[in-house]
Amino acid sequence: MAVGSVVVEANKAAPPPPAQITAYVVFTCIMASSGGLMYGYDLVIAGGISIMDDFLLKFYPSVYMHKKNAQEDNYCRYNNQVFQLFSSSLYLAALISTFFASVVSKKLGRRVTLLGAAMFFIIGTVIGTAAENLAMIVTGRALLGCGIGFANQAVPVYLSEIAPPRIRGGLNILFGVYVTIGVVSGSIVNYFAAKVHPWRWRLSLGIAEIPALLLTLFTLVIVETPSSLIERGKHEQARDVLCRIRGTTEVSAELDELIEICRRPVVQGSRGHSWESFREFFCERRHRGAMVVACMLPFFQQVSGNDAILFYGIFLFKLAGFGDQASLYSAIIVGGCGLLSCLLTMLFIDRLGRRPFLLIGSALMASVLVILGSIFAATLRGDVRKFPLAQSVTEVVMVCIFVIGFGVSIGPLAWLIPGEILPQDVRSAGQSIAVFVNMLFKFIIAQTFLSMLCAFKFGIFFFFAGWSFVIATFTILFLPETKQVPLHKMETLWQDHWFWKQIVGPPSPVPPNSPML
């Protein structure tokens, strides 16, 4: 007995060393994050080509005539449900496909899921670029949406599972960085493509093949995550991958922890089937905190107002009196601000934590939206086509500040935090739910924003500003800090939280012969 006590004490006194940060794991995360390029590119490309007369004349002639009506109210010039379907069809397909992505991810792995995303991107881009009628253009957008559903499900999970805890936040933010690079690239492409008549819209859509091919190439190079390999019973391969990404052969402790986590569903009666994970995610008491956070953060990301500005930012600049080229140029500036904010977040997120960034960003977004709403309320009335110079400059500056606030808070963290807090046994299913919620409300915003703009007018800015206060309140009251917490210890956050400890119940049982004992 005494000897056993000494062994236990020795084990407690000598915890396994922290995972090393290697060039290989950073390089792998950089390649895997490229799945965000297409997502960011498609976020802005639709808005850019939607103001091109060639595109409107071919697919939406009634919108073109509506646009040219000099007597039409500024807020209602683009209010057309069929026209809005061009943008929103992308996200409708994404929210459906993400459930199939979860099954593929659990059965075949994260790499195969990313490869499937790349194939959807390639085929969708070809069909959209060659479109000759409305059915083809919408089909192409829908296939791109399937790619987004697969990529957004797999990339955050991949990054969370492969990154060392000390820099997991920074590496996971790479997804947001790539999204922003895609946004900037799409804005630049739209700017120059708008000068190429009559093929400008085809050029904007066709260049999307470049990020699609890059993702295909990178997916063939990267390794599978150790968690996914263990989940599928490939323990020796998981050990080899851990040695490569950690830069050491001393990985037994981390491997045992991952194996232990994968054993828990069997202990609790689950057979680990792909669709069974969804039932567990919603029904198991221990997952309730993770479920709420994984659903609320993507929802907050959409109602923060950023995607509304991003989808139709060009329209907003036009409402302020900018011409088509000036609008695209302004979009490039805004995209650059978003990229800088993501880089800033990547550098400091693992030092300062998630909660401070969310609170600072919410304050910035709320303030800017109130100012923008006030400018539009005071200046944009009737058939006014141009703001005075001071208001126009103020609007552009405020939109840039808003994008910075979004880029340091709910923008990247709505992808980072769910991937962190979701337990291993329901991680694929939970990430699919997070993507579903994100795309559902992205679809709703894309499909209704122009109608809301027509109905609410300047009040739409105050509507979104109110949600920034809700985000801050939720962060203060219900969001635990996940900074540098290993994935296998995330469950303790709910047990220590003032609210969630009453909801999630006692800790999960550990099998009697576990190597962790």
Coordinates of C-alpha atoms in Angstrom, one line a residue:
M1 CA 0.0 0.0 0.0
A2 CA 2.8 2.3 0.9
V3 CA 4.6 1.6 -2.4
G4 CA 1.4 2.4 -4.3
S5 CA 1.0 5.6 -2.4
V6 CA 4.5 6.6 -3.3
V7 CA 3.9 5.9 -7.0
V8 CA 0.7 7.9 -7.1
E9 CA 2.4 10.8 -5.3
A10 CA 5.3 10.6 -7.8
N11 CA 2.9 10.7 -10.7
K12 CA 1.2 13.7 -9.3
A13 CA 4.5 15.5 -8.7
A14 CA 5.7 14.8 -12.3
P15 CA 3.0 15.8 -14.7
P16 CA 3.7 15.3 -18.4
P17 CA 5.6 18.2 -20.0
P18 CA 3.6 20.6 -22.0
A19 CA 3.3 19.9 -25.7
Q20 CA 6.1 21.5 -27.8
I21 CA 5.4 24.1 -30.4
T22 CA 7.0 22.8 -33.6
A23 CA 7.4 24.3 -37.1
Y24 CA 5.6 21.3 -38.5
V25 CA 2.4 21.8 -36.5
V26 CA 2.3 25.5 -37.4
F27 CA 2.9 24.7 -41.0
T28 CA 0.1 22.1 -40.9
C29 CA -2.4 24.5 -39.4
I30 CA -1.5 27.1 -41.9
M31 CA -2.3 24.7 -44.8
A32 CA -5.5 23.3 -43.1
S33 CA -6.8 26.9 -42.4
S34 CA -6.9 27.6 -46.2
G35 CA -10.4 26.2 -46.2
G36 CA -11.4 29.7 -45.0
L37 CA -10.3 31.3 -48.2
M38 CA -13.3 30.2 -50.2
Y39 CA -15.6 31.2 -47.4
G40 CA -14.3 34.7 -47.2
Y41 CA -14.2 35.1 -51.0
D42 CA -17.8 34.0 -51.4
L43 CA -18.9 36.3 -48.7
V44 CA -18.1 39.4 -50.8
I45 CA -18.1 38.2 -54.4
A46 CA -21.9 38.0 -54.6
G47 CA -22.3 41.6 -53.4
G48 CA -19.6 42.8 -56.0
I49 CA -21.1 41.1 -59.0
S50 CA -24.7 42.0 -58.0
I51 CA -24.0 45.7 -58.8
M52 CA -22.5 44.8 -62.2
D53 CA -25.0 45.8 -65.0
D54 CA -24.0 42.8 -67.2
F55 CA -24.9 40.4 -64.4
L56 CA -28.2 42.1 -63.6
L57 CA -29.2 42.3 -67.3
K58 CA -28.6 38.6 -67.8
F59 CA -30.2 37.2 -64.7
Y60 CA -32.2 39.9 -63.0
P61 CA -33.5 42.4 -65.6
S62 CA -36.3 43.6 -63.3
V63 CA -33.8 44.5 -60.6
Y64 CA -31.7 46.3 -63.2
M65 CA -34.7 48.4 -64.2
H66 CA -35.5 49.0 -60.5
K67 CA -32.0 50.1 -59.8
K68 CA -32.1 52.7 -62.6
N69 CA -35.3 54.2 -61.3
A70 CA -34.2 57.7 -60.3
Q71 CA -37.3 58.2 -58.1
E72 CA -36.9 55.1 -56.0
D73 CA -36.2 55.3 -52.3
N74 CA -32.5 54.8 -51.6
Y75 CA -33.3 52.2 -48.9
C76 CA -35.4 50.1 -51.3
R77 CA -33.6 50.1 -54.6
Y78 CA -32.5 46.4 -54.3
N79 CA -35.4 45.0 -52.5
N80 CA -36.2 41.8 -54.4
Q81 CA -36.5 38.3 -52.8
V82 CA -35.4 36.4 -55.9
F83 CA -32.4 38.6 -56.2
Q84 CA -31.5 38.0 -52.5
L85 CA -31.7 34.3 -53.1
F86 CA -28.5 34.5 -55.2
S87 CA -26.6 35.3 -52.0
S88 CA -28.7 33.3 -49.5
S89 CA -28.7 30.0 -51.5
L90 CA -25.0 29.6 -50.6
Y91 CA -25.8 29.4 -46.9
L92 CA -29.0 27.3 -47.3
A93 CA -26.9 24.6 -48.9
A94 CA -24.2 25.0 -46.3
L95 CA -26.5 24.5 -43.3
I96 CA -27.9 21.3 -44.8
S97 CA -24.6 19.8 -45.9
T98 CA -22.8 20.3 -42.6
F99 CA -24.8 17.4 -41.1
F100 CA -23.4 15.1 -43.7
A101 CA -20.0 16.6 -43.2
S102 CA -20.2 15.5 -39.5
V103 CA -20.8 11.9 -40.5
V104 CA -18.0 12.0 -43.0
S105 CA -15.7 13.6 -40.4
K106 CA -16.5 10.9 -37.8
K107 CA -16.3 7.9 -40.1
L108 CA -13.5 8.9 -42.5
G109 CA -11.6 11.7 -40.8
R110 CA -11.1 15.5 -41.0
R111 CA -8.8 15.3 -44.0
V112 CA -11.4 13.5 -46.2
T113 CA -14.0 16.1 -45.1
L114 CA -11.7 18.9 -46.2
L115 CA -11.1 17.1 -49.5
G116 CA -14.8 16.8 -50.0
A117 CA -15.1 20.6 -49.5
A118 CA -12.5 21.2 -52.1
M119 CA -14.3 19.1 -54.6
F120 CA -17.6 20.9 -54.0
F121 CA -15.7 24.2 -54.4
I122 CA -14.2 23.2 -57.8
I123 CA -17.4 21.9 -59.3
G124 CA -19.5 24.8 -58.0
T125 CA -17.1 27.3 -59.4
V126 CA -17.1 25.7 -62.8
I127 CA -20.9 25.6 -63.0
G128 CA -21.3 29.2 -61.7
T129 CA -18.7 30.6 -64.1
A130 CA -20.3 28.9 -67.1
A131 CA -23.9 29.8 -66.1
E132 CA -26.2 30.8 -68.9
N133 CA -29.5 30.9 -66.9
L134 CA -30.7 31.5 -63.4
A135 CA -30.9 27.8 -62.5
M136 CA -27.2 27.3 -63.3
I137 CA -26.0 30.3 -61.3
V138 CA -28.1 29.2 -58.3
T139 CA -26.9 25.6 -58.6
G140 CA -23.3 26.7 -58.7
R141 CA -23.9 28.8 -55.6
A142 CA -25.5 25.8 -53.8
L143 CA -22.5 23.5 -54.6
L144 CA -20.2 26.2 -53.2
G145 CA -22.5 26.3 -50.1
C146 CA -22.0 22.5 -49.7
G147 CA -18.2 23.1 -49.8
I148 CA -18.6 25.8 -47.1
G149 CA -20.6 23.4 -45.0
F150 CA -17.9 20.8 -45.2
A151 CA -15.0 23.2 -44.7
N152 CA -16.5 25.1 -41.8
Q153 CA -17.3 21.9 -40.0
A154 CA -13.8 20.4 -40.5
V155 CA -11.3 23.2 -40.2
P156 CA -12.1 24.5 -36.7
V157 CA -12.2 20.9 -35.4
Y158 CA -8.9 20.1 -37.1
L159 CA -7.1 23.1 -35.8
S160 CA -8.4 22.6 -32.2
E161 CA -7.3 18.9 -32.2
I162 CA -3.9 19.4 -33.7
A163 CA -2.7 22.6 -32.0
P164 CA -0.8 22.6 -28.6
P165 CA -3.0 24.2 -25.8
R166 CA -0.5 27.1 -25.3
I167 CA -1.1 28.5 -28.8
R168 CA -4.4 26.8 -29.7
G169 CA -6.2 30.1 -29.9
G170 CA -3.7 31.8 -32.1
L171 CA -3.5 28.8 -34.5
N172 CA -7.3 28.5 -34.6
I173 CA -7.6 32.2 -35.5
L174 CA -5.7 31.3 -38.7
F175 CA -9.1 30.2 -40.0
G176 CA -10.4 33.7 -39.4
V177 CA -7.3 35.2 -41.0
Y178 CA -7.9 33.2 -44.2
V179 CA -11.5 34.2 -44.2
T180 CA -10.4 37.8 -44.1
I181 CA -7.8 37.2 -46.8
G182 CA -10.6 35.8 -48.9
V183 CA -12.7 38.9 -48.2
V184 CA -9.9 41.2 -49.3
S185 CA -9.1 39.1 -52.3
G186 CA -12.7 39.0 -53.4
S187 CA -13.0 42.8 -53.1
I188 CA -9.8 43.4 -55.1
V189 CA -11.0 40.9 -57.8
N190 CA -14.4 42.7 -58.0
Y191 CA -12.7 46.0 -58.3
F192 CA -10.6 45.1 -61.3
A193 CA -13.1 42.6 -62.9
A194 CA -15.7 45.4 -63.0
K195 CA -13.7 47.0 -65.7
V196 CA -13.8 43.9 -68.0
H197 CA -17.0 44.2 -70.1
P198 CA -19.0 41.9 -70.6
W199 CA -17.2 39.1 -68.8
R200 CA -16.6 40.8 -65.5
W201 CA -19.0 38.7 -63.4
R202 CA -17.6 35.5 -64.9
L203 CA -14.1 36.6 -64.1
S204 CA -15.0 37.3 -60.5
L205 CA -16.6 33.8 -60.1
G206 CA -13.9 31.9 -62.1
I207 CA -11.0 33.1 -60.0
A208 CA -12.4 31.2 -57.1
E209 CA -10.8 28.1 -58.7
I210 CA -7.5 29.3 -57.3
P211 CA -8.3 28.9 -53.5
A212 CA -10.3 25.7 -54.4
L213 CA -7.2 24.1 -56.0
L214 CA -5.0 25.3 -53.1
L215 CA -7.2 23.6 -50.6
T216 CA -7.1 20.4 -52.6
L217 CA -3.3 20.4 -52.7
F218 CA -2.9 21.3 -49.0
T219 CA -5.4 18.6 -48.0
L220 CA -3.3 15.9 -49.7
V221 CA -0.2 17.1 -47.7
I222 CA -1.5 17.5 -44.2
V223 CA -1.8 14.7 -41.6
E224 CA -4.9 13.4 -40.0
T225 CA -5.6 14.6 -36.4
P226 CA -4.6 12.1 -33.6
S227 CA -8.1 12.4 -32.1
S228 CA -9.7 11.3 -35.3
L229 CA -7.4 8.4 -35.7
I230 CA -8.0 7.2 -32.2
E231 CA -11.7 7.7 -32.7
R232 CA -11.5 5.2 -35.5
G233 CA -9.2 2.7 -33.6
K234 CA -5.9 3.6 -35.3
H235 CA -3.8 4.1 -32.2
E236 CA -0.4 3.4 -33.7
Q237 CA -1.0 5.9 -36.5
A238 CA -2.1 8.4 -33.9
R239 CA 1.1 7.9 -32.0
D240 CA 3.2 8.5 -35.2
V241 CA 1.3 11.7 -35.9
L242 CA 1.7 12.9 -32.3
C243 CA 5.4 12.4 -32.6
R244 CA 5.6 14.3 -35.8
I245 CA 3.5 17.3 -34.7
R246 CA 5.0 17.5 -31.2
G247 CA 8.6 17.0 -32.2
T248 CA 9.3 14.3 -29.6
T249 CA 8.8 10.6 -29.0
E250 CA 7.5 11.3 -25.5
V251 CA 3.8 11.4 -26.3
S252 CA 2.5 8.5 -24.3
A253 CA 0.8 10.7 -21.7
E254 CA -1.1 12.7 -24.3
L255 CA -1.9 9.6 -26.3
D256 CA -3.3 7.9 -23.2
E257 CA -5.4 11.0 -22.4
L258 CA -6.9 11.0 -26.0
I259 CA -7.6 7.2 -25.8
E260 CA -9.3 7.7 -22.4
I261 CA -11.6 10.4 -23.8
C262 CA -12.6 8.2 -26.7
R263 CA -13.5 5.4 -24.3
R264 CA -16.0 7.4 -22.4
P265 CA -19.0 7.1 -24.8
V266 CA -18.7 3.3 -24.5
V267 CA -18.8 3.5 -20.7
Q268 CA -21.9 5.6 -20.8
G269 CA -23.8 3.2 -23.1
S270 CA -23.3 4.8 -26.5
R271 CA -22.0 2.8 -29.5
G272 CA -20.3 5.8 -31.0
H273 CA -22.4 5.8 -34.2
S274 CA -22.2 9.1 -36.2
W275 CA -25.8 10.0 -35.9
E276 CA -26.0 8.9 -32.2
S277 CA -23.6 11.7 -31.4
F278 CA -26.3 14.3 -32.3
R279 CA -28.7 12.7 -29.8
E280 CA -26.0 12.7 -27.1
F281 CA -25.1 16.3 -27.8
F282 CA -28.7 17.5 -27.1
C283 CA -29.7 15.0 -24.5
E284 CA -26.7 14.3 -22.3
R285 CA -26.8 16.6 -19.2
R286 CA -23.0 17.0 -19.2
H287 CA -23.1 18.6 -22.7
R288 CA -25.6 21.3 -21.9
G289 CA -23.1 24.1 -21.3
A290 CA -21.1 23.3 -24.4
M291 CA -24.4 23.0 -26.4
V292 CA -25.6 26.4 -25.4
V293 CA -22.3 28.1 -26.1
A294 CA -21.8 26.3 -29.4
C295 CA -25.2 27.5 -30.5
M296 CA -25.3 31.0 -29.1
L297 CA -21.9 32.2 -30.4
P298 CA -22.6 31.5 -34.1
F299 CA -26.0 33.1 -33.6
F300 CA -24.4 36.2 -32.1
Q301 CA -21.9 36.3 -35.0
Q302 CA -24.7 36.8 -37.4
V303 CA -26.9 39.2 -35.5
S304 CA -23.9 41.4 -34.7
G305 CA -24.5 43.1 -38.0
N306 CA -21.1 42.3 -39.7
D307 CA -22.3 39.9 -42.3
A308 CA -25.1 42.3 -43.3
I309 CA -22.5 45.0 -43.9
L310 CA -20.2 42.5 -45.6
F311 CA -22.9 41.1 -47.9
Y312 CA -24.2 44.4 -48.9
G313 CA -21.4 46.8 -47.8
I314 CA -21.1 48.0 -51.4
F315 CA -24.8 48.9 -51.4
L316 CA -24.3 50.8 -48.1
F317 CA -21.5 52.8 -49.7
K318 CA -23.6 53.5 -52.7
L319 CA -26.4 54.7 -50.5
A320 CA -23.8 57.1 -49.1
G321 CA -23.2 58.5 -52.6
F322 CA -20.1 56.5 -53.8
G323 CA -19.9 55.3 -57.3
D324 CA -19.5 51.6 -58.2
Q325 CA -15.6 51.8 -58.3
A326 CA -15.4 53.9 -55.2
S327 CA -17.6 51.4 -53.4
L328 CA -15.4 48.5 -54.3
Y329 CA -12.3 50.5 -53.3
S330 CA -13.9 51.2 -49.9
A331 CA -14.7 47.5 -49.5
I332 CA -11.0 46.8 -50.0
I333 CA -10.1 49.2 -47.2
V334 CA -12.7 47.5 -44.9
G335 CA -11.3 44.1 -45.8
G336 CA -7.8 45.3 -44.9
C337 CA -9.0 46.5 -41.5
G338 CA -10.5 43.1 -40.9
L339 CA -7.3 41.3 -41.8
L340 CA -5.3 43.5 -39.4
S341 CA -7.7 42.9 -36.6
C342 CA -7.5 39.1 -37.1
L343 CA -3.7 39.2 -37.0
L344 CA -3.9 41.3 -33.8
T345 CA -6.2 38.8 -32.2
M346 CA -4.0 35.9 -33.3
L347 CA -1.0 37.5 -31.5
F348 CA -2.7 38.2 -28.2
I349 CA -5.6 35.8 -27.8
D350 CA -3.6 33.2 -25.9
R351 CA -2.1 35.9 -23.6
L352 CA -5.2 37.9 -22.7
G353 CA -8.0 35.3 -23.1
R354 CA -11.2 35.1 -25.1
R355 CA -13.5 37.1 -22.8
P356 CA -11.7 40.4 -22.9
F357 CA -11.6 40.4 -26.7
L358 CA -15.3 39.7 -26.8
L359 CA -16.1 42.5 -24.4
I360 CA -13.9 45.1 -26.2
G361 CA -15.3 44.1 -29.6
S362 CA -18.9 44.3 -28.5
A363 CA -18.3 47.8 -27.1
L364 CA -16.8 49.0 -30.4
M365 CA -19.5 47.4 -32.6
A366 CA -22.3 48.9 -30.5
S367 CA -20.8 52.4 -30.5
V368 CA -20.1 52.4 -34.3
L369 CA -23.6 51.1 -35.2
V370 CA -25.3 53.9 -33.1
I371 CA -23.1 56.5 -34.9
L372 CA -23.9 55.1 -38.3
G373 CA -27.6 54.9 -37.6
S374 CA -27.6 58.5 -36.5
I375 CA -25.8 59.6 -39.7
F376 CA -28.2 57.9 -41.9
A377 CA -31.2 59.1 -39.9
A378 CA -30.0 62.8 -40.2
T379 CA -28.8 62.7 -43.8
L380 CA -30.2 60.0 -46.0
R381 CA -33.8 60.9 -46.8
G382 CA -36.0 60.5 -49.9
D383 CA -34.0 60.3 -53.1
V384 CA -30.8 61.8 -51.8
R385 CA -27.9 60.3 -53.8
K386 CA -24.8 61.6 -51.9
F387 CA -23.8 62.5 -48.4
P388 CA -21.9 65.6 -47.7
L389 CA -18.1 65.0 -47.5
A390 CA -17.9 65.0 -43.7
Q391 CA -20.6 62.4 -43.3
S392 CA -19.2 60.2 -46.1
V393 CA -15.8 60.1 -44.6
T394 CA -17.2 59.5 -41.1
E395 CA -19.3 56.6 -42.5
V396 CA -16.3 54.9 -44.0
V397 CA -14.2 55.3 -40.9
M398 CA -17.0 54.0 -38.7
V399 CA -17.5 50.9 -40.9
C400 CA -13.7 50.2 -40.6
I401 CA -13.8 50.5 -36.8
F402 CA -16.8 48.2 -36.8
V403 CA -15.0 45.6 -38.8
I404 CA -12.0 45.9 -36.4
G405 CA -14.3 45.4 -33.5
F406 CA -15.9 42.3 -35.1
G407 CA -12.5 41.0 -36.2
V408 CA -11.1 41.0 -32.6
S409 CA -14.2 39.4 -31.0
I410 CA -17.2 37.5 -32.2
G411 CA -15.9 37.1 -35.7
P412 CA -13.1 34.6 -35.1
L413 CA -14.1 33.6 -31.6
A414 CA -17.4 32.2 -32.8
W415 CA -15.4 29.6 -34.7
L416 CA -12.6 29.2 -32.1
I417 CA -14.6 28.7 -28.9
P418 CA -17.0 26.0 -30.0
G419 CA -14.1 23.9 -31.4
E420 CA -12.5 24.2 -28.0
I421 CA -15.3 23.5 -25.6
L422 CA -17.0 20.6 -27.4
P423 CA -16.1 17.1 -25.9
Q424 CA -14.3 14.6 -28.1
D425 CA -17.3 12.2 -28.3
V426 CA -19.6 14.8 -29.7
R427 CA -17.1 17.2 -31.3
S428 CA -18.0 16.5 -34.9
A429 CA -21.7 16.6 -34.2
G430 CA -21.4 19.7 -32.1
Q431 CA -19.4 21.6 -34.7
S432 CA -22.0 20.7 -37.3
I433 CA -24.7 22.2 -35.1
A434 CA -22.5 25.3 -34.7
V435 CA -22.1 25.6 -38.5
F436 CA -25.8 24.9 -38.9
V437 CA -26.8 27.8 -36.6
N438 CA -24.2 30.0 -38.2
M439 CA -25.4 29.3 -41.7
L440 CA -29.1 29.3 -40.8
F441 CA -28.9 32.9 -39.5
K442 CA -26.5 33.9 -42.3
F443 CA -29.2 32.6 -44.7
I444 CA -31.9 34.6 -42.9
I445 CA -29.8 37.8 -42.9
A446 CA -28.8 37.4 -46.6
Q447 CA -32.4 36.7 -47.6
T448 CA -34.0 39.5 -45.5
F449 CA -31.4 42.2 -45.1
L450 CA -32.4 44.3 -48.1
S451 CA -36.1 44.0 -47.1
M452 CA -35.2 44.9 -43.5
L453 CA -33.2 47.9 -44.9
C454 CA -36.2 49.0 -46.9
A455 CA -38.6 48.6 -43.9
F456 CA -36.4 49.7 -41.0
K457 CA -34.3 52.2 -42.9
F458 CA -31.7 53.8 -40.6
G459 CA -33.2 51.8 -37.7
I460 CA -31.5 48.7 -38.9
F461 CA -28.2 50.0 -37.4
F462 CA -29.8 50.4 -33.9
F463 CA -31.3 46.9 -34.3
F464 CA -27.9 45.3 -34.7
A465 CA -26.4 47.6 -32.0
G466 CA -28.8 46.2 -29.4
W467 CA -27.4 42.7 -30.1
S468 CA -23.9 43.8 -29.2
F469 CA -25.1 44.6 -25.7
V470 CA -26.6 41.1 -25.6
I471 CA -23.2 39.6 -26.6
A472 CA -21.4 41.4 -23.9
T473 CA -24.0 40.3 -21.3
F474 CA -23.8 36.7 -22.3
T475 CA -20.0 36.8 -22.2
I476 CA -19.9 38.2 -18.7
L477 CA -22.5 35.9 -17.2
F478 CA -22.3 32.6 -19.1
L479 CA -19.0 32.2 -21.0
P480 CA -16.1 30.5 -19.2
E481 CA -12.5 31.4 -20.1
T482 CA -10.9 28.7 -22.2
K483 CA -7.4 30.3 -22.5
Q484 CA -4.7 27.6 -22.5
V485 CA -7.0 24.9 -21.1
P486 CA -6.2 21.5 -22.6
L487 CA -9.1 20.0 -24.6
H488 CA -9.4 17.0 -22.3
K489 CA -9.8 19.3 -19.3
M490 CA -12.5 21.5 -20.7
E491 CA -15.2 19.7 -18.7
T492 CA -13.8 21.2 -15.5
L493 CA -14.8 24.7 -16.7
W494 CA -18.4 23.8 -16.4
Q495 CA -18.0 22.3 -13.0
D496 CA -16.3 25.5 -11.7
H497 CA -18.7 28.0 -13.3
W498 CA -21.2 29.7 -11.0
F499 CA -24.1 29.0 -13.3
W500 CA -23.2 25.9 -15.3
K501 CA -22.2 23.7 -12.4
Q502 CA -25.9 23.6 -11.5
I503 CA -26.8 22.5 -15.0
V504 CA -24.2 20.0 -16.2
G505 CA -24.2 17.7 -13.1
P506 CA -21.2 15.8 -11.7
P507 CA -18.1 15.0 -13.7
S508 CA -18.1 12.1 -16.2
P509 CA -17.2 8.7 -14.8
V510 CA -13.8 7.3 -15.6
P511 CA -13.3 3.6 -16.5
P512 CA -11.7 1.5 -13.7
N513 CA -8.7 0.4 -15.7
S514 CA -8.0 3.8 -17.2
P515 CA -4.3 4.7 -17.7
M516 CA -5.2 8.1 -16.2
L517 CA -5.7 6.6 -12.7

